[in-house]
Amino acid sequence: MNGEPPVLTGWGSVTPAGVGRAAFHRTLAVPPGRPGGTDGCFAEVLPVQEAFAAVDFDGPGLLGAKATRFTDRSSELALVACESAVADSGLEIGDGNRDCVGVAVGTSAGSVSRGYWFGRETFLAARPHMVNPALFPNGALNGSAAETAIRLGARGANVTVSAGRTSGLVALRHAVAALRGGYARTVLAGAVEEFTPPNAWVARAGRDPDGRRFQGEAAVFFVVEDAGTARRAGRVPRAELLATEVACPGGPVTEGAYADVIDAALARAAVSAEAVTAVSATGTGAASDALWRTAARRRFGRPGTRWLDPEPYFGDCFGAMATVQLAEVLARQEADPRPGPAVAVVLAADADCGLAVCVVRPSAPREVQ
Amino acid sequence: MPAGDAPGRRVVITGVGPVSGIGIGARAFCRAVQDGRCGIAPARTFDATGFPITLTGEVPDFRPETLLRRTDPKSWGRSGQFAAAAARLAVHDAGLTDDRLRSARTAVVMGTASGESTTLVELAEGWVADGLPATPGELARKLPAGRIAAAVNHELGLRGEAVTVGTACSASNYALGYGYDLVRTGEADLAVTGGADAVNRFTHAGFHRIGALAARPCAPFDRDREGMTAAEGGAALVLEPYAAALERGAAVYAEVLGYGLTCDAKYPVRPDPEGIVRCIRMAHDRAGVRPADIDYVSAHGTGTGINDRIEAEALRTVFGDTVPPIGALKSLLGHTMGAAGAFASIATVLGIRHGFLPPTAHFSRPDPAFAWLDAVPGRARPGLIGVAQNNGFAFGGNNAIVVLGRVER
């Protein structure tokens, strides 16, 4: 890989509106509305009556009953999003390249529902080890990444990362590291967050005890490649991935610390703050968000800067949020026939894992297929 | 496979922090490894009533409050506590002050298989007893796995990159490889890498149910091996540029020569010899070594019938008739999951520094399927290690192998 930045040659998603970019676009095409009702979706009681949950998502229907015998909801969401990204990119995985195709998955805590359904038998069964063995392997955090690699035959670097709300951008950072280190030429990178009863209660109790946010569910994946590989294969970049920087303040945070991360990302991208015309920002919802938002406003707060926040459209998708943000940046560019942003920045902040900053240069507009 | 970017800086390991059932801290751990001491015993951290097999590899002496300086253990899950304690020990062992760590660009990379698993078990127990609406906020807040690396930043007062890597049982080898790349390429001045996992009821039940648990202490590569022992702990290593280590007069354990990463993309649980062979060859290639240069292999060596056989087969494929001596640390600790690779790296670099080959405990009867195998049985064997490889494999076919070398002084 030379000095050219890596490129995103495709992306795909599972959101409440359905599978793939077109569904994502449909959501953004109209003003955000209330989320769908969740009554009757689960046998268990939920902490909310409405959520941006992909209630119509049918993993077994899309992936096949055989392929979903051992999967959990997070894996199914990730698999389908990944396949839609691969289709969008035109990537073909075969014996000629499978050793060079990697996977990078961001997840906040794996599939919490899987963990719970697997483990509850240890409390209820007379013999506590008589759990369902098929549910076991995905108890580890890498379930989605493993399932994806197996289904697609991707034998390059395979990584799972966990960093709260910043997980998706951290996955992109690891995708780029795999490209730079020569452990892959193409990486399917993204993140997933499921809406299931245990996870919904964890979200409510842990992050939003007052119930001020709508919960979301999403998986978004990107095909990240080194520019030469994409060019040789004739795959058209939807964006250049200029930089992904992360910082986790272990202790009191300051505006300056956050400003340093933003500046490091801009320096890595070799772009000035003035070149940035769109900024997507999501955070914890706590008062501490003001610190990094202030740092961002000081750099990007000019008239004309487009500020994006996908939460009103997709809810709070926690571990997948940062990838939803990046998808919105790309989708807005794809949907807008006028010359779009020269450079866009995605900022994602987490209560535990700090701030992640991604700098991308979306390609010139092209028709949404 | 592309060659990757320029070689960059030489990277060395200057500190180790083991928090294990056979010893906490470099000195105690080193002695235990040399003696081939086994820390496997009946479970104490969870109620194992009803489990036919109760052996685990716990850290009964782990008292986080005695190791942590800035972190209140109550605010963190057990895996995070392990990670923070291991990191604290490792930076102390490296002779690094908090000021120096904070003024440098220090990255933290921690591997885990199951994240904050004891927190999930605690939540689930409450859900079973009282229903989902009784979810305590304090437990829910502790659940995200990203907090494992964040706990290290919190303990050391760092503000740089902190990432938790969840590639299951090879996670801390991946972590070491990623940290090595950060230091090698100049992205970071220092890296604290390692892994952490906790013994818990769910993981124990899972391995039990698939028939992987041994009723006797784990005996990798032995003819009569019965399986593995689920274990826990935290392990961390400090990585820095060789030049910086020399400049500050730090004692160097070993150099990180390179690493390999492959994915089998075949089975959810079972390892695949082809993927392992590919990973070994890639690791050698990246490290610039040939099979004949390898003096010691720290095996993944879980102790299950099939895993050990496949690992032995893969080694035979790469090394032919001259497979180097191999040691399986899991015979001492049990399988510490996301920390296993880091513990094995620590044992290996201790062996490199002190001139011994870490052993395989409980090995007495060679397996006729690989009778040629030299498992360094019982106690450590005196000997010089010039170059060693540390194998890490995982559910999902995540293979990560690290190559470590002696630095001549």
PDB file of C-alpha atoms in Angstrom, chain A residues 52 100 177 276-277 296 333:
ATOM      1  CA  PHE A  52     -36.023   2.485  15.986  1.00  0.00           C
ATOM      2  CA  CYS A 100      -6.504 -10.745   1.387  1.00  0.00           C
ATOM      3  CA  ALA A 177      -4.113  -0.824  10.114  1.00  0.00           C
ATOM      4  CA  VAL A 276     -14.456  20.690   6.281  1.00  0.00           C
ATOM      5  CA  THR A 277     -17.979  21.426   5.136  1.00  0.00           C
ATOM      6  CA  ALA A 296     -15.610  21.027  17.278  1.00  0.00           C
ATOM      7  CA  GLN A 333     -23.554  13.315  -0.517  1.00  0.00           C
TER       8      GLN A 333
END
